[in-house]
Structure formats: structure tokens, C-alpha cells
PDB file of C-alpha atoms in Angstrom:
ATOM      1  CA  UNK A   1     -31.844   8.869 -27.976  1.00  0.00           C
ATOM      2  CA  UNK A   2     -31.108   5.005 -28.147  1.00  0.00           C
ATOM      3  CA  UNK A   3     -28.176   5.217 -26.507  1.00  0.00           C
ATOM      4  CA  UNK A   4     -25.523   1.986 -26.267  1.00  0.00           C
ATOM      5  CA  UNK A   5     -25.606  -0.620 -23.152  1.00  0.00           C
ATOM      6  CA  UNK A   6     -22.249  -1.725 -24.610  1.00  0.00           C
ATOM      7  CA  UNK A   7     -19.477   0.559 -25.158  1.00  0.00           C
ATOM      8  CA  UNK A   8     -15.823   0.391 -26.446  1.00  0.00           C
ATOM      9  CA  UNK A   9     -13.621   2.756 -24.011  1.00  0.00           C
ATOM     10  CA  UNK A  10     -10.337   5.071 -24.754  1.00  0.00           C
ATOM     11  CA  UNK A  11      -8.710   4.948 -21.256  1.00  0.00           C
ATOM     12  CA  UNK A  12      -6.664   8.995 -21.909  1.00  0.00           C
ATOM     13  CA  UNK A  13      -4.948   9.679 -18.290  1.00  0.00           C
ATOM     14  CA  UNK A  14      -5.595  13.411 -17.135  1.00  0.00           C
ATOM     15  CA  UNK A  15      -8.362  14.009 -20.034  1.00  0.00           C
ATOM     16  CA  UNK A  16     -11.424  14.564 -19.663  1.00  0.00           C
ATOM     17  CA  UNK A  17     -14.874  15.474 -21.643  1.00  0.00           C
ATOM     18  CA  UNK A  18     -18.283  16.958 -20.523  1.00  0.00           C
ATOM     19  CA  UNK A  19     -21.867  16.418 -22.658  1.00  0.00           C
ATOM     20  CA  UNK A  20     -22.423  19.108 -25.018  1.00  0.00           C
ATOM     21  CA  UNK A  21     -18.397  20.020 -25.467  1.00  0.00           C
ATOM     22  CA  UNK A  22     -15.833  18.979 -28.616  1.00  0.00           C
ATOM     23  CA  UNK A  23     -12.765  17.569 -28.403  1.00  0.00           C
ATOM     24  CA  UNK A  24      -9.904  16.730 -31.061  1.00  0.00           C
ATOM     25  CA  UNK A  25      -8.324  13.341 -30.711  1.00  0.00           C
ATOM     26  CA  UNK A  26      -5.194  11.944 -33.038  1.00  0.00           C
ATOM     27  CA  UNK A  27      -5.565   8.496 -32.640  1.00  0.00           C
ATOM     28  CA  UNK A  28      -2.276   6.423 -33.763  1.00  0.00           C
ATOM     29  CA  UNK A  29      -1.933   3.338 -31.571  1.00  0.00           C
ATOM     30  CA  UNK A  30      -2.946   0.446 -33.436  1.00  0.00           C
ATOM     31  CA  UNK A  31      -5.754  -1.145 -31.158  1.00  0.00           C
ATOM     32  CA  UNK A  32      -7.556   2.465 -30.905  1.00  0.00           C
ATOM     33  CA  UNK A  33      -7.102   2.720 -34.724  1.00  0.00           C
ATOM     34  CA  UNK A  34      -9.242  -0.640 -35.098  1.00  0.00           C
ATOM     35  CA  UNK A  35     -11.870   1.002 -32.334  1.00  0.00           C
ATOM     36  CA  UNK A  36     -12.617   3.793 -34.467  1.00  0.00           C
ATOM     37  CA  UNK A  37     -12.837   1.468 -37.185  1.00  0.00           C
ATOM     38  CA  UNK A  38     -15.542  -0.544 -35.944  1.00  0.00           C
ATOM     39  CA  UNK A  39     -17.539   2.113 -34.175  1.00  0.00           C
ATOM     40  CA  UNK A  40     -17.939   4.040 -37.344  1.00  0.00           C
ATOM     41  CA  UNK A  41     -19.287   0.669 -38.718  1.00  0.00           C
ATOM     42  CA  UNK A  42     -22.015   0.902 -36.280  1.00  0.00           C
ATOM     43  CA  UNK A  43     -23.114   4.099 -33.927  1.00  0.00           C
ATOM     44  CA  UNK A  44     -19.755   6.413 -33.526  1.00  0.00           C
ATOM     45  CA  UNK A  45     -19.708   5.910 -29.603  1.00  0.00           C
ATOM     46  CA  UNK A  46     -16.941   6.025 -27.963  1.00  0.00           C
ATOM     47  CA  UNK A  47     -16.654   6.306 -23.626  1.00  0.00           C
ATOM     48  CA  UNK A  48     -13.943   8.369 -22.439  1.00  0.00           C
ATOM     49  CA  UNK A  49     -12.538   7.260 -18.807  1.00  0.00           C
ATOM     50  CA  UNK A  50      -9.262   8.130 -17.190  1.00  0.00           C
ATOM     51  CA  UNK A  51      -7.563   5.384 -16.159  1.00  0.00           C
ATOM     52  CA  UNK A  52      -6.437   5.826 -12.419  1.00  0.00           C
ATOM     53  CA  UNK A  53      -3.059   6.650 -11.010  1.00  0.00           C
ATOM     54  CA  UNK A  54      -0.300   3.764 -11.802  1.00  0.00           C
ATOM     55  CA  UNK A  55       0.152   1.981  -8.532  1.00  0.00           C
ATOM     56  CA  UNK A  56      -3.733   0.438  -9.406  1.00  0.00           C
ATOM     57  CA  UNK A  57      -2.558  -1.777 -11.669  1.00  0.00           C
ATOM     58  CA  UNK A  58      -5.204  -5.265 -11.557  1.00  0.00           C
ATOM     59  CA  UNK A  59      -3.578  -8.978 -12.092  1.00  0.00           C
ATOM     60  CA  UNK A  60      -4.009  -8.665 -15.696  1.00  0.00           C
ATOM     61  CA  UNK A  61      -1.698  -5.634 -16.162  1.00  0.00           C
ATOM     62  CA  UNK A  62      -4.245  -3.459 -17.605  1.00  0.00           C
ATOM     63  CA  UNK A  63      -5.412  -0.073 -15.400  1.00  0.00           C
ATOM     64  CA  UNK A  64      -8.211   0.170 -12.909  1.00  0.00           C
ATOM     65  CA  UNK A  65     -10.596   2.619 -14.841  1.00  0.00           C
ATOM     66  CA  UNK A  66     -12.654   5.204 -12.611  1.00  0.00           C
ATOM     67  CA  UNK A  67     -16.311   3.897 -12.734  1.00  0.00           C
ATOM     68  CA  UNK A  68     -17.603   7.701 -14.293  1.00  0.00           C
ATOM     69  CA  UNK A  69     -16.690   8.642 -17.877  1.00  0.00           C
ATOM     70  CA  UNK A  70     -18.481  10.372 -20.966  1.00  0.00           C
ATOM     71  CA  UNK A  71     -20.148   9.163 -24.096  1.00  0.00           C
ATOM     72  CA  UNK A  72     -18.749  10.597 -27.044  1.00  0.00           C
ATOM     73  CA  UNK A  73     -20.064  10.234 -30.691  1.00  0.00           C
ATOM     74  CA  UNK A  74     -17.364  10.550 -33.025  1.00  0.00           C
ATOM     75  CA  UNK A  75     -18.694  13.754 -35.353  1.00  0.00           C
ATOM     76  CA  UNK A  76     -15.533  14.118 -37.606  1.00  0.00           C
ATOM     77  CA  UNK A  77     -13.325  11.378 -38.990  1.00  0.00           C
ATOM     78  CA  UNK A  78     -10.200  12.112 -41.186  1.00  0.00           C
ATOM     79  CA  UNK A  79      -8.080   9.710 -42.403  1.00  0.00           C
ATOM     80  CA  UNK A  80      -3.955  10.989 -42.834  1.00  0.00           C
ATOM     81  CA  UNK A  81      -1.327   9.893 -45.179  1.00  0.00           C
ATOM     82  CA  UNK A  82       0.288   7.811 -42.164  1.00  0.00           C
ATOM     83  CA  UNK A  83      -2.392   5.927 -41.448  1.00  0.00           C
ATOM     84  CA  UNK A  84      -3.723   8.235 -38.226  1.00  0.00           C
ATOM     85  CA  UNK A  85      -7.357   9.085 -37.792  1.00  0.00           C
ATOM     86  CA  UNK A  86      -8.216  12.866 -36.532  1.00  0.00           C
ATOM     87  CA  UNK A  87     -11.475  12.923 -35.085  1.00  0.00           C
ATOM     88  CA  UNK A  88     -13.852  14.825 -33.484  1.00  0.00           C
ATOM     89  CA  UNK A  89     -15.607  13.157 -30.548  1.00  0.00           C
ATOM     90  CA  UNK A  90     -18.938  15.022 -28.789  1.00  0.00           C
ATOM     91  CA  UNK A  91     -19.580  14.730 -25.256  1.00  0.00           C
ATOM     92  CA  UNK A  92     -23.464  13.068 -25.097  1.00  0.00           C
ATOM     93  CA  UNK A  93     -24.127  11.809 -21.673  1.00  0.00           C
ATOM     94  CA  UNK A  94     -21.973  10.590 -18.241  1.00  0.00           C
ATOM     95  CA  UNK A  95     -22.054   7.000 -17.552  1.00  0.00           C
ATOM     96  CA  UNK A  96     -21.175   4.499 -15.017  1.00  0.00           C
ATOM     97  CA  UNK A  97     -19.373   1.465 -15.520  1.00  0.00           C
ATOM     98  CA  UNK A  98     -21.475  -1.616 -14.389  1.00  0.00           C
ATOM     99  CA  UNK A  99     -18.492  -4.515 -15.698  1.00  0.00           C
ATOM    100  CA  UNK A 100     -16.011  -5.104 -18.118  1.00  0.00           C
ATOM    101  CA  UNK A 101     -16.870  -7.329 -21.178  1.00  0.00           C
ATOM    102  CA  UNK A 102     -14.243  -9.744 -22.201  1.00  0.00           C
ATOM    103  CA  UNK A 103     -14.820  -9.652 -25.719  1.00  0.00           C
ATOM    104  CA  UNK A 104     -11.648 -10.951 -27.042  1.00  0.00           C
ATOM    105  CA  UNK A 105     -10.368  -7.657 -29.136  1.00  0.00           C
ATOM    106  CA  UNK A 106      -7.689  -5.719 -28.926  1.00  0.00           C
ATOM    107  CA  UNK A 107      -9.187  -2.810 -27.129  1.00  0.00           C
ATOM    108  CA  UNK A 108     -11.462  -2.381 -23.705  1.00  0.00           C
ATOM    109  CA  UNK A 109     -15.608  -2.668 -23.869  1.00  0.00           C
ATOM    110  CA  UNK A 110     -17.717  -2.463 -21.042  1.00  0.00           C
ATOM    111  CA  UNK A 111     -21.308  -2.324 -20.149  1.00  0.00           C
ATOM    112  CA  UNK A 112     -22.778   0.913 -18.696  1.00  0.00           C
ATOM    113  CA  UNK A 113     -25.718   2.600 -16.859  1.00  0.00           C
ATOM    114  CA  UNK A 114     -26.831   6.129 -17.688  1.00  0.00           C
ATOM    115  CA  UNK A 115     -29.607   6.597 -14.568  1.00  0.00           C
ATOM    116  CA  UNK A 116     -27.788   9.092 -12.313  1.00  0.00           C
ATOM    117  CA  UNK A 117     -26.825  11.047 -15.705  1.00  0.00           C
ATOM    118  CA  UNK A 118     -30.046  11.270 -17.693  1.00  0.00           C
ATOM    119  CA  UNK A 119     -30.668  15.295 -16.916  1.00  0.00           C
ATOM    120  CA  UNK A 120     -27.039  15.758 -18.981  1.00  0.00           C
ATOM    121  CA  UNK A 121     -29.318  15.121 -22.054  1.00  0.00           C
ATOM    122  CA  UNK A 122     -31.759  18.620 -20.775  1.00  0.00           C
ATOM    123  CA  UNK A 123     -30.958  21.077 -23.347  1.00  0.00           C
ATOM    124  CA  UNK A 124     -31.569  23.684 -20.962  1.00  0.00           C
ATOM    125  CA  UNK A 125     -29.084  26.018 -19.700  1.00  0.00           C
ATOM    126  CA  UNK A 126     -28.393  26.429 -16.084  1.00  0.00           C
ATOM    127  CA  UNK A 127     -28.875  29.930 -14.716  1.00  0.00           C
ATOM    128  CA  UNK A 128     -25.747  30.893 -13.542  1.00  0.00           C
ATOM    129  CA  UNK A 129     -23.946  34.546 -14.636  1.00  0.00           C
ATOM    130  CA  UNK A 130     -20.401  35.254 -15.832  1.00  0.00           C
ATOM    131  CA  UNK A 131     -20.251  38.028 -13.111  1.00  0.00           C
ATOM    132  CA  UNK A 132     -20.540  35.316 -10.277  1.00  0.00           C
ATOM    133  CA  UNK A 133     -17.303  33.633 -11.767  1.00  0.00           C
ATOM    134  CA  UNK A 134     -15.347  36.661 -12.316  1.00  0.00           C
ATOM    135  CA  UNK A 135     -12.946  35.329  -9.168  1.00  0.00           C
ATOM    136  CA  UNK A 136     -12.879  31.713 -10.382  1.00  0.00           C
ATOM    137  CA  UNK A 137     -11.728  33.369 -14.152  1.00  0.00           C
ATOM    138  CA  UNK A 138      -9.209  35.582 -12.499  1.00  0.00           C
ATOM    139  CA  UNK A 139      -7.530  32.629 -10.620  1.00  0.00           C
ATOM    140  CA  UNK A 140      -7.701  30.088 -13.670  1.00  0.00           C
ATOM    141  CA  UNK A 141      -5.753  33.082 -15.581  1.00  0.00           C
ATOM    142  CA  UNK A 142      -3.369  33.212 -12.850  1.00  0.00           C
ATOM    143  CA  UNK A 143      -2.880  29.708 -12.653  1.00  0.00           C
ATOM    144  CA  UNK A 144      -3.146  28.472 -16.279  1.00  0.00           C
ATOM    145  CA  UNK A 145       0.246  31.185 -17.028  1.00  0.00           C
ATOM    146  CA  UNK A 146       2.235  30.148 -14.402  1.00  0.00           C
ATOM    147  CA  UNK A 147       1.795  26.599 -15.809  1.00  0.00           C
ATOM    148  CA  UNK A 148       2.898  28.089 -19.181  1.00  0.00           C
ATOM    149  CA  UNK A 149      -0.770  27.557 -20.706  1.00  0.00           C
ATOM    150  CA  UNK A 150      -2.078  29.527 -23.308  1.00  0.00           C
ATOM    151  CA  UNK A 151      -5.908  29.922 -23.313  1.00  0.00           C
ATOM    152  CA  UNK A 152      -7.794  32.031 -26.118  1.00  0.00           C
ATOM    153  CA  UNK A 153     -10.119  33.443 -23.308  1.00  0.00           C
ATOM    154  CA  UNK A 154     -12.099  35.915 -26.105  1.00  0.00           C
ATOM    155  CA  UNK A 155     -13.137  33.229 -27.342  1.00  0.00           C
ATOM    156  CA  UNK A 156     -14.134  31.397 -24.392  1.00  0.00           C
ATOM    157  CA  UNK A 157     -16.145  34.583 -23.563  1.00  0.00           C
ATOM    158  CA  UNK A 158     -18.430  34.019 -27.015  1.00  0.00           C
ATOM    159  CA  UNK A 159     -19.121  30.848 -25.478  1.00  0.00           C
ATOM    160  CA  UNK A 160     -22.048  29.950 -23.368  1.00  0.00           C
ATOM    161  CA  UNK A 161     -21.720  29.276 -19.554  1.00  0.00           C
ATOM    162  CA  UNK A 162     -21.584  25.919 -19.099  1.00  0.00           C
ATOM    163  CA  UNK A 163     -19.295  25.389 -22.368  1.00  0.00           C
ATOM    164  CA  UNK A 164     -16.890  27.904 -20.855  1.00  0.00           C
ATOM    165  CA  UNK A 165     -16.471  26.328 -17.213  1.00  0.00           C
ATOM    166  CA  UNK A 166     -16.398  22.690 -18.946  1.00  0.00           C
ATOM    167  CA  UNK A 167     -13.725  23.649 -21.662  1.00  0.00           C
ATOM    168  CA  UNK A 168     -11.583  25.237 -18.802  1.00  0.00           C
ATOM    169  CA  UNK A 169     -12.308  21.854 -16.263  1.00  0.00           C
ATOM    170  CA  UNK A 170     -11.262  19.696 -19.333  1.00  0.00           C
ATOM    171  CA  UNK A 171      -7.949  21.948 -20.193  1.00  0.00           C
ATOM    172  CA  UNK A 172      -6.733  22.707 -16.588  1.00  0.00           C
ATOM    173  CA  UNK A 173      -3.410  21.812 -15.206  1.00  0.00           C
ATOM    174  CA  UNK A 174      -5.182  20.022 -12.462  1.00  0.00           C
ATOM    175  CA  UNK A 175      -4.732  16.567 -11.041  1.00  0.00           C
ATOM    176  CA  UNK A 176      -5.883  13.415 -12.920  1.00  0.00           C
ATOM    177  CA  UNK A 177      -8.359  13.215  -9.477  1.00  0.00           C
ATOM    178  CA  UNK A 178      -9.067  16.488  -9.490  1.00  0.00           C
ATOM    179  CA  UNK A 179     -10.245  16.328 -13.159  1.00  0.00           C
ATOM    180  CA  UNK A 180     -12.229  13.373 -11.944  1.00  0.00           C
ATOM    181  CA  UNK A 181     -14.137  15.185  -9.006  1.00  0.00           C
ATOM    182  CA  UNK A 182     -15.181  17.750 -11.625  1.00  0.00           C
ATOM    183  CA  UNK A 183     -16.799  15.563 -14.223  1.00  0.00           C
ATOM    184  CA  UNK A 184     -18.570  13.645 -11.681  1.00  0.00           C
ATOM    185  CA  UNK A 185     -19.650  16.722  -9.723  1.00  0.00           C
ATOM    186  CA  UNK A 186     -24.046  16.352 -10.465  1.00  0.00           C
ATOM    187  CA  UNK A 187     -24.191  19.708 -12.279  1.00  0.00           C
ATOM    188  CA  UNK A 188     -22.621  22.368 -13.208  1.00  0.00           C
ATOM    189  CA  UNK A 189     -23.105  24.866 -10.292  1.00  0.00           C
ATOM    190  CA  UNK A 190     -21.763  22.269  -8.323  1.00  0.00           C
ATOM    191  CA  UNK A 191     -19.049  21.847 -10.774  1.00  0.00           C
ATOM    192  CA  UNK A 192     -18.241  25.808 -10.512  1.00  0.00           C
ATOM    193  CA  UNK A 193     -18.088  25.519  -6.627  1.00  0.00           C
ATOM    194  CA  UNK A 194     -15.299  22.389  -7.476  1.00  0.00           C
ATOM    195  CA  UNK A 195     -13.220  24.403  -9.631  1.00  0.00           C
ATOM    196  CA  UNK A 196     -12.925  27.304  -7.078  1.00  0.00           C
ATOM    197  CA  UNK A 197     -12.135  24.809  -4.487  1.00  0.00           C
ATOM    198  CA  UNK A 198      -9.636  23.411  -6.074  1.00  0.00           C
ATOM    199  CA  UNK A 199      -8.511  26.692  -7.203  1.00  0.00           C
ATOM    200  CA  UNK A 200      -8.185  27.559  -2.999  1.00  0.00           C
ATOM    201  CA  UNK A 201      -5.372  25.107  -3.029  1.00  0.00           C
ATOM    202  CA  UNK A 202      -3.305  25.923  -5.479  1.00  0.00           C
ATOM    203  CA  UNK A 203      -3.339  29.776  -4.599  1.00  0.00           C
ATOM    204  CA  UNK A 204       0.118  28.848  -2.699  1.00  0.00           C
ATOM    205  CA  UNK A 205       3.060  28.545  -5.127  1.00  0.00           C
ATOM    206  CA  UNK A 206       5.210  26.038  -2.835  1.00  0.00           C
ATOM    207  CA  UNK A 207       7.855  26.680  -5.450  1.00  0.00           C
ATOM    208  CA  UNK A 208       8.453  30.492  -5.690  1.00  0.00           C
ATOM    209  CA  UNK A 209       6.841  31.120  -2.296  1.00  0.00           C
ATOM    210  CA  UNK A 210       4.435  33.101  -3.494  1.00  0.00           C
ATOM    211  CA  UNK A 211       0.317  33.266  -3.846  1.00  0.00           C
ATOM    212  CA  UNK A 212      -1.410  33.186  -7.123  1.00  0.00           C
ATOM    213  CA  UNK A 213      -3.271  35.867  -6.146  1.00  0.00           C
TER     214      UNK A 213
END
């Protein structure tokens, strides 16, 4: 795949997207409406990177962005009444930031390096079984209706592995750093043991006194 050197970026706090998985986006805000505008003038990439927490603000007002984030190619485009987009952007690869470009337009672009990500592109699935998650699952249930989340987990089930722990990583009520540990975790076994770790400390509710368990 000829994949882009340059990149424009949408900097969405506590979101997150892996290779291979879908996301919805309603994009409103003027200077991410002209982004989407000139990307599906040339490839349809977009690079999705959280931003990170507040008190990082640089000089220039504008957030520090974590240095990992995920090309997207924009695979739906709708255009509403109101002058919204509602897209559909495809996770393709991980990437690292190498610098920001200062190209003068309204939104962010930066220049990137795939080399520590090029196995996301392997079509192959990683051999890991639903039965080895079945405590991971039960906790993310636990957790995910406490937080008053409401997960279609049949369908979830029809899905394959990897698009099952990803979709869960990407919709958790976890931490914008904790979201960030998982998508830069190398793979996804290593991703799976993230999750339950995380999982470990949130299996105290500090609020009702009370384990998740």
C-alpha cells in the first residue's frame, strides 16, 4: 500500500481506533469540515491521535498530541442538510509522529513513520481463543454496566477475535492513558494482557465499596 508520509490529524480526547476496525464520526466543527474536504480530494487519510490531558498545553495554545495514533481511510462520506459530514473512517496502520508541519491551514498535519507498525498490515489472525478471555469478558460486562454502558455483546460474539477485544479497548470507560497504553501495546495478545490489567484496578468500586466482581 502507498501509504502517506504527510498526514492531516483529528486530535478526539479519550477515542481511539485500531487497524482493521470501523468507526462513525459526525464531523461539524468548521476546520475538520474543510479536512475531510481536502482529503477526499486526494487519498481519504485521516490520523487519529488523542490529544493528552489539559495541563500539556505548548506556547501556542494548541495540545501536546501523544506521538502513536492510527491511519484511517475515510470509507463512507455523507453529506447532511446542516452542512455536517457522517463518515466512516477504517483503521489501516499505527503510526508515529516524527514533527508537526506548519502548513498554514486551519487544521493540524504532521509527518509520520510506520516502521515499528508495519506487521498491523498482516492479514493474519492471531491465535488466541474466546475461552482464554472468558474472565476479561466477564469483568468488561461488569464494568461497562456500572458505568451505565450498553454493549450489543451478541454481536460482538459474531465478530472475530481481534475485532472483538479492539471494539471493546476503543468503547471502554477507561482513562484517556489507559486507552493510550492499549493502542500502543505491539499486538494484540499483549493488548489482551493490558485490558485485564487494567481491568485488576478497577475491580474496587471506591464509590459503593464494593468489588466488580
Amino acid at each position: 500500500m502507498d501509504l502517506p508520509k504527510k498526514i492531516p490529524i483529528f486530535p478526539l480526547s479519550n477515542f481511539i481506533i485500531f487497524p482493521k476496525t470501523t468507526v462513525p464520526l459526525n464531523i461539524f466543527e468548521p476546520r475538520y469540515v474543510d479536512m475531510v474536504n481536502d482529503t477526499m480530494k486526494s487519498n481519504k487519510f485521516i490520523g487519529m491521535v488523542q490529544p493528552k490531558t489539559l495541563k500539556n498545553f505548548d506556547n501556542s495554545k494548541l495540545p501536546v498530541l501523544h506521538k502513536i495514533g492510527c491511519l484511517g481511510k475515510i470509507t463512507s462520506f455523507k453529506e447532511t442538510s446542516d452542512s455536517r459530514y457522517l463518515i466512516e473512517l477504517k483503521g489501516v496502520i499505527r503510526f508515529e509522529i516524527k514533527q508537526e508541519i506548519n502548513s498554514g491551514k486551519k487544521y493540524r498535519e504532521v509527518e509520520i513513520d510506520y516502521d515499528n507498525f508495519l506487521h498491523d498490515l498482516d492479514e493474519k489472525k492471531e491465535d488466541l481463543k474466546f475461552s482464554d478471555l472468558e474472565l476479561i469478558f466477564k469483568d468488561f460486562k461488569t464494568l461497562f454496566e456500572k458505568r451505565g454502558f450498553i454493549i450489543n455483546w451478541r454481536a460482538l460474539e459474531k465478530q472475530s477475535l481481534d475485532e472483538t477485544i479492539n471494539a471493546l479497548a476503543m468503547t471502554s470507560p477507561f482513562s484517556l492513558e489507559e486507552k493510550q497504553v492499549l493502542l500502543e501495546a505491539k499486538n494484540l495478545n499483549t493488548r489482551k494482557t493490558k485490558i485485564a490489567e487494567i481491568l485488576n484496578t478497577y475491580t474496587y468500586d471506591e464509590f459503593e465499596n464494593t468489588t466488580l466482581q
